[in-house]
Amino acid sequence: MRRARHPIVVIGSGVAGMAAALAAAPAPVRLLCRAPDGSGSASALAQGGIAAALGEGDGAAAHAHDTLEAGARHNDAAAVRWLCEAAPATVSWLAAQGVAFDRAADGRLQLGREGGHGARRIVHAGGDATGAALVRALRARVEAASHVQWRGGVDAEALLLRDGRVAGVRVRDTRGRCEEIEAAAVVLATGGIGALYAHTSNPPGADGAGLALALAAGAAPRDLEFVQFHPTALAVNGHGLPLLTEALRGAGARLLDAAGAPLMHGLHPLGDLAPRDVVARRVWQARQQGGAWLDATPVAGDWQVRFPTVLAACLAHGLDPRREPLPITPVAHFHMGGVATDLDGRSSLPGLHAVGEAACNGVHGANRLASNSLLEAVAGGRRLGAVLAATARLPAGGTGRWIERGAALPPENLPALRELLWHAAGPVREGAALHDAWRMCAAAAGAGWQMRLAKALLCAMRLRTRSLGGHCREDRGCPA
Ligand code: SIN
């Protein structure tokens, strides 16, 4: 008797998960996510674009060089070469999926420049709304794809292990009902960990739930200590804060201190466009001395076309970026670490895969280059989907056992954990504070999976005793 073909289960509805689901055709895919309507991914909020060496005189080798420099050469060089070589084809594929990239009057792609890039190589769609444009286009493709069955409003809480392989996932819906799904393979495309911090550019769902599930099941992590802090989010009340894209500084916006003096003066040759970690630390310090501001009033051109997302977010908070300086704070933005994978997204646990920000394949090193994240999510998703279509196996028989992530921290305890991580594991770190925070999380590890994940993050941060990339150990000296 022929056994039914189990689906590939993809958890996460950002661009990495959707690209993997589409590329897995014709294998059946179940695409699951927490938000009932599939919204809520970090991809949809991404204001940066996609880096690709498409300009005259530019090339994959130059893009790779800049990626390695940003990553403090902690990157896996082969992974970087793959990503940069895949970038132009990734942009073409996205255009074929219906993404309307911004073009000049002659029809050629407009190429922007961002911090850390030695050439104009960033493509955007809808100005600062590239992430949302990608999500819209891929979502339409997913909904039209007969091999993908999409379901929102479910949380993946356990993995089925059978004969040493991940063979299924158990999900719980918003009304507490469980479903056990046998899977030919499970893909974690659950995003990063920014929502574990008091201040973040990430949506609430980017809380490391997928990473915590993988760790509970015994998958190996990699580079957990490397978190990128973005220097310019709007300093207003709230947890997830609106980002003020780096492209604003590329277009003439200036960083100011409380006295209205240039914030980066004399600190770095690149001034306001110094590497993200350097600017983030300066803004962090300035906030302790009275505050920091981004003056975007010199930005020329039509804000509705160039920066519609920033404009709308500022106006919603009663601030007009065209007329007044904006209060800013650094925010947790991107996790370079994650579930350790190879370039095909395989984790150390057979049957379990990870892609996008949830994964760490070494491509970003100790600090991600601007506009390499959507690129990696799409290129990695497509690569993983194609591999799974060719290799996903019929599951082995037998009973297996369920490995649970465990109960969540009571919601009223989350703000304290977020403050703890913000102060001990933020843009500026120091040995004693890391140790104290780690001890607190270790003592409270039974209180919820977020505590155990925080403990694992803090452990990695303690073990890396020297500053590197986004990891700044003030007690050992941080660059500029
Ligand atoms: C930004 O637009 O400043 C963020 C882009 C990115 O994180 O790559």
Tab-separated table of C-alpha atoms and ligand atoms in Angstrom:
chain	number	residue	atom	x	y	z
A	1	MET	CA	0.000	0.000	0.000
A	2	ARG	CA	1.317	3.470	-0.920
A	3	ARG	CA	1.607	5.775	2.068
A	4	ALA	CA	0.248	9.316	1.790
A	5	ARG	CA	2.815	11.976	1.039
A	6	HIS	CA	3.158	14.188	4.088
A	7	PRO	CA	3.537	17.922	3.533
A	8	ILE	CA	6.561	20.065	4.083
A	9	VAL	CA	5.555	22.269	7.008
A	10	VAL	CA	6.835	25.847	6.831
A	11	ILE	CA	6.381	27.945	9.988
A	12	GLY	CA	6.438	31.690	9.340
A	13	SER	CA	4.792	33.915	6.749
A	14	GLY	CA	7.573	36.402	6.042
A	15	VAL	CA	9.389	36.432	2.725
A	16	ALA	CA	11.747	33.570	3.681
A	17	GLY	CA	8.864	31.222	4.480
A	18	MET	CA	6.834	32.216	1.421
A	19	ALA	CA	9.820	31.904	-0.943
A	20	ALA	CA	10.565	28.427	0.458
A	21	ALA	CA	6.916	27.387	0.113
A	22	LEU	CA	6.724	28.565	-3.507
A	23	ALA	CA	10.021	26.950	-4.497
A	24	ALA	CA	9.029	23.588	-3.003
A	25	ALA	CA	6.419	23.029	-5.786
A	26	PRO	CA	5.049	20.540	-6.629
A	27	ALA	CA	5.620	19.031	-3.157
A	28	PRO	CA	2.667	19.765	-0.867
A	29	VAL	CA	3.361	22.549	1.643
A	30	ARG	CA	1.511	23.684	4.741
A	31	LEU	CA	2.436	27.254	5.552
A	32	LEU	CA	1.600	28.144	9.148
A	33	CYS	CA	1.894	31.396	11.047
A	34	ARG	CA	0.779	33.021	14.263
A	35	ALA	CA	-1.110	36.075	12.985
A	36	PRO	CA	-4.642	35.046	11.940
A	37	ASP	CA	-4.398	37.063	8.710
A	38	GLY	CA	-0.756	36.218	7.984
A	39	SER	CA	0.448	39.746	8.721
A	40	GLY	CA	2.919	40.571	11.463
A	41	SER	CA	6.196	39.471	9.884
A	42	ALA	CA	9.319	41.600	10.198
A	43	SER	CA	9.621	41.401	6.391
A	44	ALA	CA	6.546	43.591	5.986
A	45	LEU	CA	8.179	46.352	8.054
A	46	ALA	CA	11.533	46.330	6.228
A	47	GLN	CA	12.349	49.820	4.979
A	48	GLY	CA	15.679	48.951	3.416
A	49	GLY	CA	15.816	47.407	-0.032
A	50	ILE	CA	17.629	44.526	-1.646
A	51	ALA	CA	21.333	44.706	-2.312
A	52	ALA	CA	22.426	43.383	-5.728
A	53	ALA	CA	25.459	44.268	-7.841
A	54	LEU	CA	23.544	45.457	-10.905
A	55	GLY	CA	25.277	48.752	-11.634
A	56	GLU	CA	27.955	49.404	-14.213
A	57	GLY	CA	31.392	48.554	-12.819
A	58	ASP	CA	29.902	46.768	-9.810
A	59	GLY	CA	30.116	43.011	-9.292
A	60	ALA	CA	29.428	40.162	-6.891
A	61	ALA	CA	33.044	40.272	-5.658
A	62	ALA	CA	32.687	43.917	-4.580
A	63	HIS	CA	29.356	43.173	-2.889
A	64	ALA	CA	31.009	40.222	-1.121
A	65	HIS	CA	33.881	42.428	0.016
A	66	ASP	CA	31.483	44.917	1.622
A	67	THR	CA	29.483	42.091	3.239
A	68	LEU	CA	32.653	40.648	4.777
A	69	GLU	CA	33.828	44.049	6.013
A	70	ALA	CA	30.463	44.739	7.673
A	71	GLY	CA	30.505	41.268	9.233
A	72	ALA	CA	33.949	41.896	10.789
A	73	ARG	CA	35.169	38.955	8.646
A	74	HIS	CA	33.429	36.571	11.015
A	75	ASN	CA	31.339	35.508	7.976
A	76	ASP	CA	31.520	32.208	6.153
A	77	ALA	CA	33.222	33.305	2.921
A	78	ALA	CA	31.555	30.628	0.754
A	79	ALA	CA	28.127	31.665	2.039
A	80	VAL	CA	28.876	35.301	1.242
A	81	ARG	CA	30.009	34.428	-2.284
A	82	TRP	CA	26.819	32.426	-2.864
A	83	LEU	CA	24.579	35.247	-1.603
A	84	CYS	CA	26.220	37.979	-3.652
A	85	GLU	CA	26.267	35.866	-6.803
A	86	ALA	CA	22.579	34.960	-6.289
A	87	ALA	CA	21.491	38.583	-5.776
A	88	PRO	CA	20.828	39.720	-9.399
A	89	ALA	CA	18.788	36.580	-10.178
A	90	THR	CA	16.865	37.063	-6.931
A	91	VAL	CA	15.843	40.572	-8.003
A	92	SER	CA	14.776	39.249	-11.443
A	93	TRP	CA	12.745	36.461	-9.818
A	94	LEU	CA	11.001	38.935	-7.523
A	95	ALA	CA	10.173	41.172	-10.479
A	96	ALA	CA	8.687	38.113	-12.206
A	97	GLN	CA	6.547	37.482	-9.100
A	98	GLY	CA	5.064	40.957	-9.515
A	99	VAL	CA	7.269	43.189	-7.346
A	100	ALA	CA	7.278	46.633	-8.980
A	101	PHE	CA	10.783	47.896	-8.240
A	102	ASP	CA	11.416	51.630	-8.425
A	103	ARG	CA	12.706	52.551	-11.887
A	104	ALA	CA	14.149	55.606	-13.581
A	105	ALA	CA	12.328	57.307	-16.472
A	106	ASP	CA	14.246	55.105	-18.964
A	107	GLY	CA	12.915	51.960	-17.259
A	108	ARG	CA	16.190	50.977	-15.608
A	109	LEU	CA	16.192	49.975	-11.944
A	110	GLN	CA	17.031	52.847	-9.605
A	111	LEU	CA	20.094	51.906	-7.568
A	112	GLY	CA	20.512	53.532	-4.155
A	113	ARG	CA	23.456	53.530	-1.808
A	114	GLU	CA	23.447	52.674	1.897
A	115	GLY	CA	25.965	52.563	4.730
A	116	GLY	CA	28.784	50.054	4.222
A	117	HIS	CA	28.225	49.692	0.457
A	118	GLY	CA	31.001	50.864	-1.840
A	119	ALA	CA	28.633	51.231	-4.807
A	120	ARG	CA	25.060	52.129	-5.666
A	121	ARG	CA	23.419	48.708	-5.483
A	122	ILE	CA	20.181	48.881	-3.461
A	123	VAL	CA	16.886	48.362	-5.262
A	124	HIS	CA	13.658	49.503	-3.607
A	125	ALA	CA	9.959	49.070	-4.285
A	126	GLY	CA	7.655	51.881	-3.206
A	127	GLY	CA	10.537	53.898	-1.704
A	128	ASP	CA	10.935	52.850	1.935
A	129	ALA	CA	8.163	50.229	1.678
A	130	THR	CA	10.148	47.445	-0.062
A	131	GLY	CA	9.378	44.778	2.548
A	132	ALA	CA	5.647	45.398	2.301
A	133	ALA	CA	5.817	45.245	-1.520
A	134	LEU	CA	7.595	41.873	-1.387
A	135	VAL	CA	5.138	40.458	1.139
A	136	ARG	CA	2.165	41.579	-0.999
A	137	ALA	CA	3.538	40.037	-4.190
A	138	LEU	CA	4.603	36.728	-2.623
A	139	ARG	CA	1.388	36.432	-0.646
A	140	ALA	CA	-0.614	36.719	-3.879
A	141	ARG	CA	1.534	33.935	-5.380
A	142	VAL	CA	1.125	31.742	-2.304
A	143	GLU	CA	-2.647	32.174	-2.340
A	144	ALA	CA	-2.744	31.197	-6.007
A	145	ALA	CA	-0.435	28.192	-5.585
A	146	SER	CA	-2.307	24.902	-5.537
A	147	HIS	CA	0.497	23.078	-3.687
A	148	VAL	CA	0.426	25.473	-0.690
A	149	GLN	CA	-2.184	25.254	2.038
A	150	TRP	CA	-1.986	28.379	4.172
A	151	ARG	CA	-3.182	28.692	7.778
A	152	GLY	CA	-2.857	31.647	10.171
A	153	GLY	CA	-3.640	31.956	13.877
A	154	VAL	CA	-1.576	28.973	15.029
A	155	ASP	CA	1.504	28.701	17.201
A	156	ALA	CA	3.966	25.809	16.735
A	157	GLU	CA	4.593	24.496	20.244
A	158	ALA	CA	6.173	21.045	19.808
A	159	LEU	CA	8.180	18.964	17.348
A	160	LEU	CA	7.738	15.243	16.748
A	161	LEU	CA	11.003	13.297	16.872
A	162	ARG	CA	11.002	9.868	15.301
A	163	ASP	CA	14.110	7.750	14.691
A	164	GLY	CA	16.268	10.816	15.345
A	165	ARG	CA	14.406	12.888	12.731
A	166	VAL	CA	11.940	15.719	13.066
A	167	ALA	CA	8.789	14.210	11.609
A	168	GLY	CA	6.014	16.581	12.585
A	169	VAL	CA	4.810	19.612	14.439
A	170	ARG	CA	2.046	20.298	16.927
A	171	VAL	CA	0.263	23.628	16.646
A	172	ARG	CA	-2.232	25.361	18.903
A	173	ASP	CA	-4.799	27.838	17.679
A	174	THR	CA	-5.995	30.987	19.418
A	175	ARG	CA	-8.834	29.042	21.067
A	176	GLY	CA	-6.415	26.504	22.558
A	177	ARG	CA	-7.202	23.673	20.131
A	178	CYS	CA	-4.253	21.472	19.094
A	179	GLU	CA	-3.468	19.839	15.772
A	180	GLU	CA	-0.668	17.329	15.207
A	181	ILE	CA	0.731	17.469	11.672
A	182	GLU	CA	3.047	14.773	10.331
A	183	ALA	CA	5.627	16.333	8.043
A	184	ALA	CA	8.124	15.283	5.422
A	185	ALA	CA	10.274	18.180	6.728
A	186	VAL	CA	9.786	21.145	9.061
A	187	VAL	CA	11.092	24.609	8.168
A	188	LEU	CA	11.473	27.351	10.775
A	189	ALA	CA	11.083	30.748	9.096
A	190	THR	CA	10.049	32.435	12.317
A	191	GLY	CA	12.264	35.535	12.205
A	192	GLY	CA	14.488	37.024	14.884
A	193	ILE	CA	14.460	37.901	18.572
A	194	GLY	CA	14.060	41.710	18.607
A	195	ALA	CA	10.767	41.548	20.514
A	196	LEU	CA	12.650	40.168	23.539
A	197	TYR	CA	14.152	43.653	23.962
A	198	ALA	CA	12.486	46.713	25.516
A	199	HIS	CA	13.069	48.735	22.333
A	200	THR	CA	12.912	47.139	18.899
A	201	SER	CA	12.039	47.756	15.276
A	202	ASN	CA	10.579	44.219	15.136
A	203	PRO	CA	6.933	43.154	15.397
A	204	PRO	CA	5.754	41.405	18.608
A	205	GLY	CA	5.965	37.969	16.967
A	206	ALA	CA	9.741	38.266	16.452
A	207	ASP	CA	10.336	36.849	19.919
A	208	GLY	CA	12.559	33.868	19.112
A	209	ALA	CA	9.764	31.295	19.462
A	210	GLY	CA	11.125	29.196	16.579
A	211	LEU	CA	14.685	29.378	17.870
A	212	ALA	CA	13.479	28.333	21.345
A	213	LEU	CA	11.632	25.355	19.848
A	214	ALA	CA	14.720	24.280	17.893
A	215	LEU	CA	16.931	24.562	20.996
A	216	ALA	CA	14.444	22.543	23.067
A	217	ALA	CA	14.620	19.790	20.430
A	218	GLY	CA	18.419	19.782	20.572
A	219	ALA	CA	19.312	21.646	17.349
A	220	ALA	CA	22.660	23.439	17.516
A	221	PRO	CA	22.651	27.248	17.687
A	222	ARG	CA	25.299	29.517	16.187
A	223	ASP	CA	26.537	33.062	16.914
A	224	LEU	CA	23.693	33.858	19.331
A	225	GLU	CA	25.601	36.821	20.775
A	226	PHE	CA	25.448	38.889	17.591
A	227	VAL	CA	22.472	41.245	17.613
A	228	GLN	CA	22.352	44.302	15.377
A	229	PHE	CA	21.021	47.534	16.891
A	230	HIS	CA	19.685	50.102	14.468
A	231	PRO	CA	20.625	53.631	15.545
A	232	THR	CA	17.541	55.539	14.454
A	233	ALA	CA	14.052	54.578	15.550
A	234	LEU	CA	11.506	57.170	16.562
A	235	ALA	CA	11.767	57.583	20.356
A	236	VAL	CA	8.104	57.438	21.282
A	237	ASN	CA	6.217	55.331	23.804
A	238	GLY	CA	5.676	51.726	22.906
A	239	HIS	CA	7.523	48.468	22.379
A	240	GLY	CA	7.889	48.106	18.602
A	241	LEU	CA	9.107	51.518	17.455
A	242	PRO	CA	8.905	52.996	13.929
A	243	LEU	CA	12.221	52.794	12.116
A	244	LEU	CA	13.727	55.913	10.530
A	245	THR	CA	15.564	54.291	7.662
A	246	GLU	CA	19.295	54.801	7.196
A	247	ALA	CA	18.450	55.993	3.691
A	248	LEU	CA	17.301	59.271	5.282
A	249	ARG	CA	20.894	59.957	6.318
A	250	GLY	CA	21.989	58.934	2.839
A	251	ALA	CA	19.586	61.640	1.581
A	252	GLY	CA	20.963	64.385	3.848
A	253	ALA	CA	19.401	63.927	7.306
A	254	ARG	CA	21.773	64.801	10.176
A	255	LEU	CA	22.251	63.366	13.680
A	256	LEU	CA	22.210	65.964	16.462
A	257	ASP	CA	22.835	65.945	20.201
A	258	ALA	CA	20.745	67.670	22.886
A	259	ALA	CA	22.472	70.995	22.179
A	260	GLY	CA	21.790	70.712	18.438
A	261	ALA	CA	25.462	69.961	17.656
A	262	PRO	CA	26.451	67.256	15.093
A	263	LEU	CA	26.373	63.998	17.029
A	264	MET	CA	29.067	62.131	15.102
A	265	HIS	CA	31.486	65.035	14.809
A	266	GLY	CA	35.096	63.803	14.995
A	267	LEU	CA	34.082	60.233	15.840
A	268	HIS	CA	34.333	58.420	12.522
A	269	PRO	CA	35.487	59.363	9.008
A	270	LEU	CA	32.069	58.388	7.615
A	271	GLY	CA	30.303	60.696	10.067
A	272	ASP	CA	26.532	60.123	10.152
A	273	LEU	CA	26.951	57.134	7.800
A	274	ALA	CA	29.480	55.364	10.035
A	275	PRO	CA	28.819	51.636	10.589
A	276	ARG	CA	25.464	50.967	12.246
A	277	ASP	CA	26.939	49.655	15.507
A	278	VAL	CA	29.165	52.731	15.912
A	279	VAL	CA	26.248	55.135	15.385
A	280	ALA	CA	23.967	53.051	17.632
A	281	ARG	CA	26.452	53.268	20.498
A	282	ARG	CA	26.797	57.028	20.080
A	283	VAL	CA	23.016	57.506	20.087
A	284	TRP	CA	22.763	55.241	23.175
A	285	GLN	CA	25.339	57.398	24.966
A	286	ALA	CA	23.717	60.688	23.870
A	287	ARG	CA	20.371	59.541	25.235
A	288	GLN	CA	21.988	59.246	28.642
A	289	GLN	CA	23.213	62.823	28.269
A	290	GLY	CA	19.958	64.526	27.291
A	291	GLY	CA	18.840	62.896	24.063
A	292	ALA	CA	19.582	62.463	20.371
A	293	TRP	CA	17.748	63.745	17.283
A	294	LEU	CA	17.586	63.098	13.574
A	295	ASP	CA	17.090	66.270	11.599
A	296	ALA	CA	15.565	65.142	8.309
A	297	THR	CA	14.456	68.619	7.220
A	298	PRO	CA	17.308	68.841	4.626
A	299	VAL	CA	15.927	65.764	2.788
A	300	ALA	CA	14.788	66.940	-0.623
A	301	GLY	CA	12.175	65.532	-2.986
A	302	ASP	CA	8.708	64.165	-2.488
A	303	TRP	CA	8.417	62.423	0.883
A	304	GLN	CA	5.264	60.598	-0.256
A	305	VAL	CA	7.314	58.903	-2.970
A	306	ARG	CA	10.680	58.451	-1.262
A	307	PHE	CA	9.775	57.874	2.387
A	308	PRO	CA	6.032	57.244	2.656
A	309	THR	CA	6.420	54.779	5.566
A	310	VAL	CA	8.544	57.124	7.681
A	311	LEU	CA	6.309	60.098	6.912
A	312	ALA	CA	3.134	58.235	7.894
A	313	ALA	CA	4.675	56.865	11.114
A	314	CYS	CA	5.932	60.296	12.206
A	315	LEU	CA	2.655	62.047	11.397
A	316	ALA	CA	0.798	59.363	13.375
A	317	HIS	CA	2.867	60.446	16.387
A	318	GLY	CA	2.239	64.141	15.813
A	319	LEU	CA	5.699	64.811	14.364
A	320	ASP	CA	6.410	66.202	10.897
A	321	PRO	CA	9.859	65.098	9.670
A	322	ARG	CA	9.762	67.740	6.931
A	323	ARG	CA	9.655	70.534	9.527
A	324	GLU	CA	11.212	69.400	12.832
A	325	PRO	CA	14.007	67.189	14.191
A	326	LEU	CA	12.857	63.771	15.415
A	327	PRO	CA	13.776	62.228	18.800
A	328	ILE	CA	15.626	58.948	18.254
A	329	THR	CA	16.713	55.822	20.073
A	330	PRO	CA	18.641	52.735	19.030
A	331	VAL	CA	16.540	49.560	18.757
A	332	ALA	CA	17.157	45.825	18.545
A	333	HIS	CA	16.878	45.258	14.798
A	334	PHE	CA	18.355	42.007	13.469
A	335	HIS	CA	19.739	38.770	14.891
A	336	MET	CA	22.805	37.577	13.012
A	337	GLY	CA	22.785	34.367	15.111
A	338	GLY	CA	20.152	31.669	15.116
A	339	VAL	CA	19.643	27.979	14.384
A	340	ALA	CA	22.934	26.745	12.878
A	341	THR	CA	22.337	25.654	9.281
A	342	ASP	CA	24.241	24.869	6.134
A	343	LEU	CA	23.509	26.810	2.948
A	344	ASP	CA	20.630	24.451	2.153
A	345	GLY	CA	18.984	25.383	5.444
A	346	ARG	CA	19.672	22.014	7.131
A	347	SER	CA	19.991	22.210	10.898
A	348	SER	CA	21.984	19.725	12.977
A	349	LEU	CA	18.727	17.833	13.562
A	350	PRO	CA	17.670	15.760	10.521
A	351	GLY	CA	14.304	16.850	9.150
A	352	LEU	CA	14.511	20.311	10.753
A	353	HIS	CA	15.445	23.285	8.577
A	354	ALA	CA	15.687	27.017	9.201
A	355	VAL	CA	15.827	29.991	6.870
A	356	GLY	CA	15.967	33.784	6.983
A	357	GLU	CA	16.601	35.543	10.273
A	358	ALA	CA	15.751	32.427	12.326
A	359	ALA	CA	18.776	30.691	10.795
A	360	CYS	CA	22.495	31.309	10.985
A	361	ASN	CA	24.431	30.024	7.991
A	362	GLY	CA	27.325	32.415	8.581
A	363	VAL	CA	26.498	34.796	5.764
A	364	HIS	CA	26.138	37.902	7.937
A	365	GLY	CA	29.117	37.295	10.225
A	366	ALA	CA	29.180	39.494	13.325
A	367	ASN	CA	27.164	42.310	11.733
A	368	ARG	CA	24.811	42.351	8.756
A	369	LEU	CA	25.374	44.683	5.834
A	370	ALA	CA	22.403	46.951	5.071
A	371	SER	CA	19.827	45.482	2.671
A	372	ASN	CA	21.295	41.977	2.751
A	373	SER	CA	18.474	40.590	4.905
A	374	LEU	CA	15.514	40.577	2.483
A	375	LEU	CA	18.002	39.348	-0.118
A	376	GLU	CA	19.123	36.431	2.031
A	377	ALA	CA	15.573	35.584	3.083
A	378	VAL	CA	14.387	35.300	-0.526
A	379	ALA	CA	17.514	33.658	-1.978
A	380	GLY	CA	17.785	31.248	0.964
A	381	GLY	CA	14.074	30.456	0.872
A	382	ARG	CA	14.175	29.631	-2.820
A	383	ARG	CA	17.256	27.469	-2.397
A	384	LEU	CA	15.788	25.585	0.561
A	385	GLY	CA	12.408	25.061	-1.136
A	386	ALA	CA	14.067	23.577	-4.214
A	387	VAL	CA	16.216	21.253	-2.094
A	388	LEU	CA	13.185	20.058	-0.140
A	389	ALA	CA	11.151	19.456	-3.279
A	390	ALA	CA	13.898	17.115	-4.436
A	391	THR	CA	14.743	15.428	-1.147
A	392	ALA	CA	11.869	15.557	1.380
A	393	ARG	CA	11.328	11.945	2.390
A	394	LEU	CA	8.368	9.858	3.371
A	395	PRO	CA	8.463	9.819	7.160
A	396	ALA	CA	9.623	6.713	8.987
A	397	GLY	CA	6.965	4.685	10.800
A	398	GLY	CA	6.894	4.228	14.570
A	399	THR	CA	5.593	6.220	17.448
A	400	GLY	CA	8.151	8.938	18.137
A	401	ARG	CA	7.999	11.479	20.959
A	402	TRP	CA	6.937	15.071	21.188
A	403	ILE	CA	9.469	17.684	22.305
A	404	GLU	CA	7.776	20.778	23.657
A	405	ARG	CA	9.025	24.343	23.765
A	406	GLY	CA	7.241	24.652	27.114
A	407	ALA	CA	4.906	27.201	28.625
A	408	ALA	CA	5.388	30.869	27.823
A	409	LEU	CA	6.321	33.454	30.423
A	410	PRO	CA	3.199	35.111	31.881
A	411	PRO	CA	2.658	38.264	29.776
A	412	GLU	CA	2.969	40.519	32.826
A	413	ASN	CA	6.572	39.272	33.304
A	414	LEU	CA	7.713	40.071	29.757
A	415	PRO	CA	8.427	43.812	30.253
A	416	ALA	CA	10.937	43.047	33.035
A	417	LEU	CA	12.767	40.510	30.859
A	418	ARG	CA	12.840	42.987	27.969
A	419	GLU	CA	14.313	45.700	30.219
A	420	LEU	CA	16.877	43.235	31.557
A	421	LEU	CA	18.070	42.337	28.056
A	422	TRP	CA	17.992	45.953	26.906
A	423	HIS	CA	20.310	47.067	29.706
A	424	ALA	CA	22.591	44.009	29.951
A	425	ALA	CA	22.597	42.732	26.365
A	426	GLY	CA	21.964	45.928	24.384
A	427	PRO	CA	24.240	48.018	22.141
A	428	VAL	CA	26.807	48.341	24.975
A	429	ARG	CA	27.620	45.261	27.082
A	430	GLU	CA	29.817	44.615	30.075
A	431	GLY	CA	30.923	41.375	31.757
A	432	ALA	CA	29.442	41.858	35.235
A	433	ALA	CA	26.029	42.965	33.923
A	434	LEU	CA	25.926	40.018	31.502
A	435	HIS	CA	26.794	37.659	34.339
A	436	ASP	CA	24.094	39.064	36.662
A	437	ALA	CA	21.457	38.929	33.923
A	438	TRP	CA	22.459	35.374	33.013
A	439	ARG	CA	22.145	34.308	36.673
A	440	MET	CA	18.689	35.863	36.939
A	441	CYS	CA	17.500	34.064	33.799
A	442	ALA	CA	19.069	30.777	34.927
A	443	ALA	CA	17.297	31.036	38.291
A	444	ALA	CA	13.965	31.738	36.560
A	445	ALA	CA	14.439	29.240	33.713
A	446	GLY	CA	11.341	27.298	34.762
A	447	ALA	CA	9.133	30.385	34.457
A	448	GLY	CA	8.827	30.229	30.677
A	449	TRP	CA	10.638	29.483	27.426
A	450	GLN	CA	11.590	33.125	26.931
A	451	MET	CA	13.730	32.910	30.088
A	452	ARG	CA	15.538	29.829	28.806
A	453	LEU	CA	16.146	31.496	25.458
A	454	ALA	CA	17.434	34.651	27.173
A	455	LYS	CA	19.733	32.488	29.257
A	456	ALA	CA	21.166	30.901	26.083
A	457	LEU	CA	21.663	34.340	24.470
A	458	LEU	CA	23.357	35.743	27.586
A	459	CYS	CA	25.572	32.680	27.873
A	460	ALA	CA	26.880	33.256	24.320
A	461	MET	CA	27.399	36.969	25.052
A	462	ARG	CA	29.364	36.169	28.219
A	463	LEU	CA	31.567	33.678	26.410
A	464	ARG	CA	32.543	36.186	23.714
A	465	THR	CA	34.764	38.298	25.898
A	466	ARG	CA	36.052	40.590	23.130
A	467	SER	CA	34.134	43.103	21.048
A	468	LEU	CA	33.368	41.996	17.508
A	469	GLY	CA	30.908	43.466	15.003
A	470	GLY	CA	27.584	44.166	16.709
A	471	HIS	CA	28.815	42.678	20.012
A	472	CYS	CA	30.379	45.496	22.031
A	473	ARG	CA	32.051	44.574	25.319
A	474	GLU	CA	32.634	47.971	26.912
A	475	ASP	CA	34.828	46.356	29.587
A	476	ARG	CA	37.195	45.231	26.792
A	477	GLY	CA	36.865	48.319	24.575
A	478	CYS	CA	34.512	48.942	21.642
A	479	PRO	CA	35.566	50.503	18.338
A	480	ALA	CA	34.919	54.314	18.077
B	1	SIN	C1	17.209	50.748	7.098
B	1	SIN	O1	16.520	51.030	6.131
B	1	SIN	O2	17.828	51.585	7.733
B	1	SIN	C2	17.306	49.300	7.523
B	1	SIN	C3	17.655	48.450	6.387
B	1	SIN	C4	18.260	47.154	6.805
B	1	SIN	O3	18.161	46.796	7.979
B	1	SIN	O4	18.873	46.499	5.953
